[in-house]
DNA sequence: TCACAATCGTCGGCTGGACGACAGAAATAG
DNA sequence: CTATTTCTGTCGTCCAGCCGACGATTGTGA
């Protein structure tokens, strides 16, 4: 998901497991959590930098029952606890955590690590700007279409009757990602089926029957 | 403006002008622009890091006549051109610019600079998350009240009849900052006057007559 | 100083989309 | 396997706030 707050890549994990970058790995401590565990609340008092080792996390903001998913984090992704976001485990997960300043000191000694780290931070900021842009400038029909279009580009599989897409998310989950209500997203998916663009096969499974029409619907939200 | 995309401080300027950090200053090139000049368009082809030396810039996103101000940048603030934002000069401005990787190399040699740089990036990301939160979770009346409340905390001046506040922005400018239309912000200001909370003295000048009521109106948007 | 541009307050119409509700279907847990 | 929980599609009501329009006021530049 290109518009999400995450750095894209396993670079960070590969780098810290190199022998010459041992100082960084030594600064990090493993923590494991079970599925559904709420790892961090907003303004967590420990000011940590964390790297996901295995598993999957969801970072989101919430207020009065309403939620906005900021990102789905996987292995190699980095995040900090000094923010107003919740972090929950979507599956059993292991992270590598370190107090911020200790992390900085270690990172400062390894240029090989520092550059991808900065690039990761840059990616996260780009993702935040993308969320802002979408929420402010684009209506929800564009945002939903863009969501599916981008998912299809990333993980769609061609088949005889169209492009199969295993999203692995419920309609409610998708709604929290695109910043809308479940009911609205549901009816938009229904409309796309009526328009011959996409068909819901089962929970989390879709068939995109007209990729070009989906792209046009998503414009200019997805480009 | 606490919720804006800017790092708060002159640290970066002070640091790069120290003799021992000459390598960083040598990497930066001065560029000057007149008031109203559009410095950078979205996806500017030069991938630059810039630090404001003097003057004032506005960074904003725009689409089809609609704009959202992301931040007001002043001396010591840092930004990059690799983004989907426009950058315009609000007054005559001088910036120090450098290609990203060259900047990184120089910064990597000076730990004294690197830490405040990372903290600046952290501040910018915090600001982005704050914008997301406000746009998504709070109605416009809260956002407007929060805007004035925070401005008052920063630069309000006590007087006999209340707190004088020189914002220096038109209603239209404020609307672009809080993410709304001029008409809506105007009518909200009018309502606050009717409710005895704040009074508009002149363009960009306000008198806050009930700071506590303003704070309550702004909750939970401003905390 | 004057002409013009920018700013502004106000009104009313319109719309995007949230959301409660409900019945049915699918998945999960014991 | 069964009971329970989660998910879902659909409908209809409601409302936050956008936006065109217009006349008045203020600020700027020559």
XYZ file of C-alpha atoms (C1' of nucleotides) in Angstrom:
506
model
C 0.000 0.000 0.000
C 1.926 2.917 -1.383
C 0.094 5.579 0.515
C 0.672 4.099 3.903
C 3.069 5.128 6.626
C 5.696 2.539 6.180
C 9.096 2.170 4.754
C 9.130 -0.360 1.998
C 11.779 -2.901 2.368
C 13.748 -5.400 4.257
C 16.845 -3.308 3.906
C 16.955 -2.415 7.558
C 16.718 -6.014 8.722
C 19.350 -7.240 6.310
C 21.703 -4.499 7.353
C 21.436 -4.910 11.105
C 22.076 -8.646 10.812
C 25.412 -8.090 9.100
C 28.430 -8.824 11.297
C 29.917 -5.383 10.831
C 26.712 -3.740 12.068
C 26.645 -5.681 15.312
C 26.591 -2.492 17.366
C 23.098 -1.740 16.128
C 21.757 -5.231 16.682
C 23.195 -5.190 20.208
C 21.187 -2.072 20.976
C 17.915 -3.740 20.022
C 15.851 -5.939 22.314
C 13.355 -8.538 21.128
C 9.783 -8.366 22.245
C 7.075 -10.774 21.177
C 3.327 -10.282 21.190
C 0.335 -12.437 20.454
C -2.242 -11.722 17.804
C -4.570 -8.882 18.780
C -2.267 -7.579 21.475
C -2.223 -3.795 21.762
C 1.499 -3.096 21.781
C 1.453 0.656 22.241
C -1.044 3.342 23.105
C -0.776 6.990 22.074
C 1.999 8.826 23.879
C 3.523 5.651 25.189
C 5.837 6.695 27.954
C 8.819 4.746 26.654
C 10.292 6.658 23.750
C 11.308 3.759 21.544
C 12.326 3.054 18.016
C 11.088 -0.350 16.846
C 11.792 -2.538 13.856
C 9.420 -5.357 12.981
C 11.238 -8.676 12.863
C 8.386 -11.052 12.088
C 4.632 -10.783 11.949
C 2.303 -7.948 11.098
C 1.210 -4.803 12.935
C -1.428 -2.183 12.335
C -0.742 1.396 13.290
C -3.854 3.500 13.654
C -5.392 6.569 15.223
C -8.647 6.356 17.079
C -11.184 8.630 18.744
C -14.660 7.816 20.027
C -14.941 4.493 18.249
C -13.727 5.888 14.981
C -10.444 4.635 13.564
C -8.046 5.523 10.799
C -5.414 2.958 9.830
C -2.119 4.671 9.099
C -0.183 1.625 8.042
C 0.324 -2.067 8.043
C 3.819 -2.852 9.193
C 5.755 -5.984 8.321
C 9.291 -7.294 8.670
C 11.882 -4.556 8.162
C 9.483 -1.727 8.827
C 10.418 0.873 11.400
C 8.244 2.960 13.688
C 8.456 5.002 16.838
C 6.299 4.940 19.948
C 6.483 8.690 20.443
C 3.295 9.413 18.551
C -0.441 9.596 18.845
C -0.971 6.234 17.200
C -2.032 2.865 18.520
C -0.059 -0.179 17.434
C -1.743 -3.591 17.484
C -0.656 -7.020 16.344
C -2.590 -8.484 13.443
C -0.821 -11.766 13.992
C 1.829 -13.100 16.361
C 4.647 -10.595 16.065
C 8.217 -10.011 17.170
C 9.789 -6.578 17.203
C 13.233 -5.208 17.946
C 13.006 -2.199 20.252
C 15.470 0.374 21.492
C 15.328 3.714 23.323
C 15.584 6.502 20.768
C 18.869 8.097 21.788
C 20.644 4.823 22.256
C 19.466 3.865 18.795
C 20.718 7.094 17.366
C 24.157 6.665 18.873
C 24.470 3.171 17.436
C 23.152 4.231 14.047
C 25.502 7.165 13.896
C 28.429 4.774 13.901
C 27.261 2.965 10.790
C 26.789 5.045 7.701
C 25.659 1.980 5.834
C 22.645 1.897 8.130
C 22.041 5.611 8.432
C 21.230 6.255 4.809
C 18.513 3.606 4.500
C 17.230 4.749 7.880
C 16.832 8.306 6.621
C 15.256 7.011 3.462
C 12.834 5.018 5.557
C 11.908 8.138 7.498
C 11.485 9.921 4.194
C 9.151 7.196 2.981
C 7.071 7.472 6.112
C 6.724 11.215 5.676
C 5.805 10.761 2.026
C 3.108 8.348 3.125
C 1.750 10.832 5.625
C 1.534 13.530 2.979
C -0.244 11.087 0.731
C -2.846 10.370 3.371
C -3.382 14.086 3.885
C -3.768 14.627 0.172
C -6.271 11.859 -0.230
C -8.383 12.769 2.740
C -8.523 16.409 1.803
C -8.652 16.468 -1.979
C -10.386 13.285 -3.008
C -13.858 11.916 -2.429
C -14.330 8.494 -0.989
C -15.249 6.823 -4.288
C -11.851 7.806 -5.681
C -10.094 6.655 -2.544
C -11.731 3.241 -2.608
C -10.980 2.775 -6.294
C -7.385 3.854 -5.713
C -7.065 1.388 -2.877
C -8.079 -1.543 -5.057
C -6.131 -0.325 -8.067
C -2.928 -0.100 -6.104
C -3.514 -3.425 -4.409
C -4.050 -4.967 -7.829
C -0.783 -3.517 -9.116
C 1.041 -4.949 -6.120
C -0.499 -8.337 -5.739
C -3.093 -8.981 -8.383
C -2.856 -12.231 -10.332
C -3.979 -12.529 -13.903
C -6.573 -15.170 -14.617
C -8.835 -15.956 -17.545
C -11.745 -13.886 -16.309
C -9.811 -10.895 -14.991
C -7.362 -10.094 -12.248
C -7.710 -12.007 -9.023
C -6.920 -10.040 -5.941
C -6.416 -11.479 -2.489
C -6.613 -8.463 -0.182
C -7.018 -10.395 3.025
C -9.003 -7.594 4.620
C -12.640 -7.215 5.597
C -14.723 -4.368 4.246
C -14.494 -2.745 7.674
C -10.682 -2.956 7.587
C -10.627 -1.382 4.131
C -12.927 1.372 5.358
C -10.475 2.212 8.147
C -7.657 2.400 5.628
C -9.368 4.655 3.121
C -10.865 6.770 5.899
C -14.558 6.066 5.625
C -17.380 4.053 7.073
C -17.995 0.369 6.477
C -21.404 1.052 4.990
C -20.069 3.546 2.491
C -17.266 1.291 1.324
C -19.669 -1.614 1.056
C -22.031 0.306 -1.163
C -19.169 1.581 -3.313
C -17.949 -1.984 -3.845
C -21.500 -2.897 -4.757
C -21.640 -0.031 -7.252
C -18.388 -1.144 -8.857
C -19.880 -4.590 -9.285
C -22.959 -3.095 -10.939
C -20.674 -1.101 -13.238
C -18.754 -4.196 -14.267
C -15.469 -3.027 -12.767
C -14.917 -5.460 -9.947
C -16.667 -8.355 -8.273
C -16.406 -9.547 -4.703
C -15.804 -13.274 -4.684
C -15.643 -13.835 -0.948
C -14.409 -12.099 2.132
C -11.078 -10.490 1.233
C -11.169 -11.878 -2.307
C -11.970 -9.848 -5.381
C -11.953 -10.212 -9.137
C -11.154 -7.105 -11.125
C -12.934 -7.425 -14.426
C -12.043 -4.051 -15.918
C -8.670 -2.820 -14.751
C -8.692 0.191 -17.071
C -12.069 1.361 -15.821
C -10.806 0.928 -12.266
C -7.792 3.068 -13.058
C -9.996 5.787 -14.557
C -12.270 5.717 -11.529
C -9.261 6.076 -9.261
C -7.867 9.110 -11.103
C -6.473 11.493 -10.017
C -6.243 9.893 -6.613
C -3.985 7.115 -7.816
C -1.359 7.925 -10.366
C 1.573 26.628 14.867
C 2.137 23.356 16.637
C 0.272 21.247 14.137
C 2.202 22.420 11.131
C 4.885 20.656 9.152
C 7.893 22.441 10.436
C 10.744 21.908 12.766
C 10.712 24.427 15.517
C 13.934 26.168 16.008
C 16.962 27.953 14.814
C 19.197 25.115 15.919
C 20.050 24.073 12.398
C 21.138 27.561 11.362
C 23.232 28.106 14.455
C 24.936 24.789 13.993
C 25.847 25.112 10.337
C 27.363 28.527 10.941
C 29.818 27.177 13.469
C 33.392 26.957 12.238
C 33.713 23.243 12.964
C 30.655 22.503 10.821
C 32.035 24.254 7.768
C 31.673 21.121 5.669
C 27.917 21.411 5.870
C 27.798 25.110 5.091
C 30.081 24.527 2.116
C 27.584 22.064 0.685
C 24.778 24.592 0.763
C 24.105 27.182 -1.921
C 22.212 30.397 -1.367
C 19.190 31.191 -3.437
C 17.068 34.279 -3.078
C 13.495 34.851 -4.145
C 11.126 37.784 -4.166
C 7.823 37.897 -2.360
C 5.169 35.770 -4.075
C 7.694 33.755 -6.059
C 6.762 30.102 -6.489
C 10.000 28.400 -5.491
C 9.066 24.799 -6.098
C 6.257 22.877 -7.739
C 5.217 19.332 -6.819
C 7.777 16.743 -7.849
C 10.423 19.311 -8.560
C 13.026 17.593 -10.641
C 15.945 18.670 -8.453
C 15.968 16.543 -5.345
C 17.051 19.139 -2.831
C 17.211 19.688 0.889
C 16.672 23.332 1.792
C 17.098 25.350 4.940
C 15.453 28.761 5.243
C 18.007 31.439 5.980
C 15.802 34.546 6.036
C 12.248 35.327 5.114
C 9.083 33.266 5.173
C 7.733 30.470 2.991
C 4.415 28.694 2.717
C 4.327 25.039 1.845
C 1.001 23.855 0.537
C -0.824 21.282 -1.523
C -3.239 22.307 -4.215
C -5.704 20.751 -6.611
C -8.321 22.443 -8.777
C -8.176 25.775 -7.032
C -8.368 24.243 -3.608
C -5.399 24.585 -1.280
C -4.226 23.181 2.005
C -1.380 24.968 3.779
C 0.968 22.440 5.325
C 3.306 24.866 7.025
C 4.783 28.302 7.327
C 8.537 28.037 7.221
C 10.925 30.538 8.711
C 14.644 30.829 9.413
C 16.138 27.513 10.527
C 13.344 25.406 9.095
C 14.204 22.555 6.792
C 12.269 21.057 3.902
C 12.775 18.924 0.851
C 11.676 19.430 -2.728
C 10.955 15.767 -3.283
C 7.312 16.019 -2.396
C 3.920 16.865 -3.737
C 3.891 20.304 -2.173
C 4.211 23.775 -3.589
C 6.557 26.213 -1.875
C 5.965 29.931 -2.258
C 7.578 32.985 -0.717
C 5.391 35.029 1.576
C 8.066 37.682 1.698
C 11.526 38.146 0.203
C 13.357 34.981 1.161
C 16.784 33.398 1.065
C 17.295 29.661 1.334
C 20.307 27.380 1.518
C 19.906 24.468 -0.879
C 21.811 21.262 -1.490
C 21.266 18.006 -3.402
C 20.025 15.369 -0.989
C 22.879 12.889 -1.102
C 25.544 15.535 -0.938
C 23.769 16.911 2.082
C 23.644 13.516 3.684
C 27.354 12.932 3.201
C 28.177 16.253 4.808
C 25.733 15.739 7.656
C 27.058 12.280 8.329
C 30.418 13.775 9.221
C 28.968 15.972 11.949
C 27.088 14.216 14.703
C 26.383 17.537 16.304
C 24.263 18.353 13.273
C 22.772 14.936 12.660
C 20.834 14.677 15.881
C 18.977 18.007 15.530
C 18.421 17.099 11.892
C 16.721 13.849 12.840
C 14.754 15.638 15.502
C 13.649 18.141 12.890
C 12.476 15.331 10.662
C 10.672 13.848 13.633
C 8.946 17.147 14.263
C 7.821 17.346 10.663
C 6.353 13.866 10.825
C 4.610 14.697 14.096
C 3.109 17.718 12.392
C 1.863 15.606 9.500
C 0.189 13.169 11.870
C -1.408 16.084 13.632
C -2.866 17.398 10.394
C -4.233 13.950 9.599
C -5.769 13.692 13.019
C -7.432 17.039 12.847
C -8.799 16.647 9.352
C -10.197 13.225 10.067
C -11.393 13.342 13.647
C -12.407 16.909 14.285
C -15.067 19.144 12.817
C -14.165 22.496 11.434
C -15.471 24.489 14.416
C -12.999 22.682 16.641
C -10.171 23.174 14.176
C -10.781 26.909 13.920
C -10.993 27.299 17.678
C -7.821 25.261 18.097
C -6.053 27.420 15.563
C -6.808 30.604 17.488
C -6.179 29.020 20.866
C -2.737 27.860 19.881
C -1.900 31.147 18.234
C -2.930 32.922 21.421
C -0.693 30.678 23.507
C 2.224 31.436 21.215
C 1.846 35.117 20.548
C -1.120 36.527 22.373
C -0.542 39.662 24.442
C -2.505 40.394 27.541
C -4.370 43.673 27.631
C -7.059 45.172 29.818
C -9.959 43.913 27.734
C -8.619 40.478 26.896
C -5.804 38.925 24.923
C -4.691 40.742 21.822
C -3.647 38.492 19.006
C -1.817 39.589 15.907
C -2.174 36.650 13.518
C -1.104 38.480 10.400
C -3.252 36.262 8.212
C -6.440 36.843 6.242
C -9.502 34.733 6.838
C -8.760 33.001 3.537
C -5.230 32.156 4.699
C -6.573 30.760 7.960
C -9.094 28.701 6.022
C -6.282 27.135 4.009
C -4.465 26.263 7.204
C -7.361 24.666 9.040
C -8.524 22.938 5.871
C -11.819 24.622 5.142
C -13.457 27.277 3.034
C -13.197 31.023 3.573
C -16.959 31.331 4.002
C -17.096 28.680 6.682
C -14.226 30.136 8.688
C -15.719 33.574 8.375
C -19.047 32.469 9.761
C -17.370 30.569 12.590
C -15.419 33.673 13.573
C -18.682 35.556 13.473
C -20.304 32.958 15.729
C -17.459 33.208 18.226
C -18.008 36.944 18.340
C -21.702 36.424 19.023
C -20.787 33.962 21.786
C -18.477 36.470 23.406
C -15.360 34.388 22.881
C -13.388 36.464 20.423
C -13.726 39.636 18.441
C -12.172 40.538 15.137
C -10.574 43.959 15.432
C -9.222 44.275 11.910
C -7.684 42.142 9.235
C -5.313 39.730 10.988
C -6.029 41.253 14.405
C -8.182 39.650 17.045
C -9.132 40.142 20.655
C -9.796 37.027 22.659
C -12.273 37.968 25.343
C -12.797 34.525 26.876
C -9.711 32.383 26.646
C -11.190 29.591 28.744
C -14.275 29.347 26.572
C -12.012 29.275 23.535
C -10.048 26.428 25.056
C -13.231 24.477 25.776
C -14.457 25.050 22.239
C -11.155 23.794 20.879
C -11.201 20.544 22.923
C -10.293 17.854 22.204
C -8.685 19.189 19.049
C -6.189 21.308 20.960
C -4.721 19.902 24.119
C -5.274 60.800 -4.737
C -7.838 57.493 -7.326
C -8.707 53.151 -9.678
C -8.457 48.617 -9.081
C -7.655 44.388 -6.664
C -8.186 41.858 -2.620
C -10.806 40.797 1.226
C -14.980 39.930 3.636
C -19.677 38.875 5.731
C -23.773 36.824 4.721
C -27.350 33.992 2.559
C -29.331 29.952 0.747
C -29.140 25.747 -1.994
C -27.020 21.456 -2.475
C -24.496 17.170 -1.698
C -21.239 13.733 -0.008
C -21.295 10.544 3.104
C -21.867 9.183 8.025
C -24.621 6.207 10.662
C -28.481 3.586 13.074
C -30.926 -0.347 12.175
C -31.980 -4.958 10.808
C -31.862 -9.467 8.942
C -28.927 -12.815 6.913
C -24.460 -15.111 5.978
C -19.916 -16.616 7.220
C -16.273 -17.559 10.439
C -14.601 -18.859 14.916
C -14.279 -21.098 19.331
C -15.209 -24.684 22.514
C -21.010 -30.188 15.747
C -23.230 -26.194 17.804
C -23.428 -21.711 19.803
C -21.664 -17.439 19.428
C -19.326 -13.780 17.291
C -18.126 -11.307 13.383
C -19.107 -9.624 9.057
C -22.179 -7.783 5.526
C -25.560 -5.566 2.289
C -29.058 -2.425 2.166
C -32.162 1.309 3.350
C -33.374 5.799 4.762
C -32.550 9.912 7.556
C -29.782 13.558 8.744
C -26.256 17.076 8.680
C -21.632 19.320 8.252
C -19.935 22.269 5.421
C -18.930 23.513 0.610
C -19.722 27.037 -2.677
C -21.849 30.516 -5.899
C -23.351 34.936 -5.483
C -23.521 39.719 -4.208
C -22.706 44.048 -2.210
C -19.601 46.424 0.951
C -15.070 47.437 2.894
C -10.123 47.718 2.958
C -5.538 47.769 1.050
C -2.245 48.489 -2.703
C 0.091 50.495 -6.515
C 0.811 54.054 -9.861
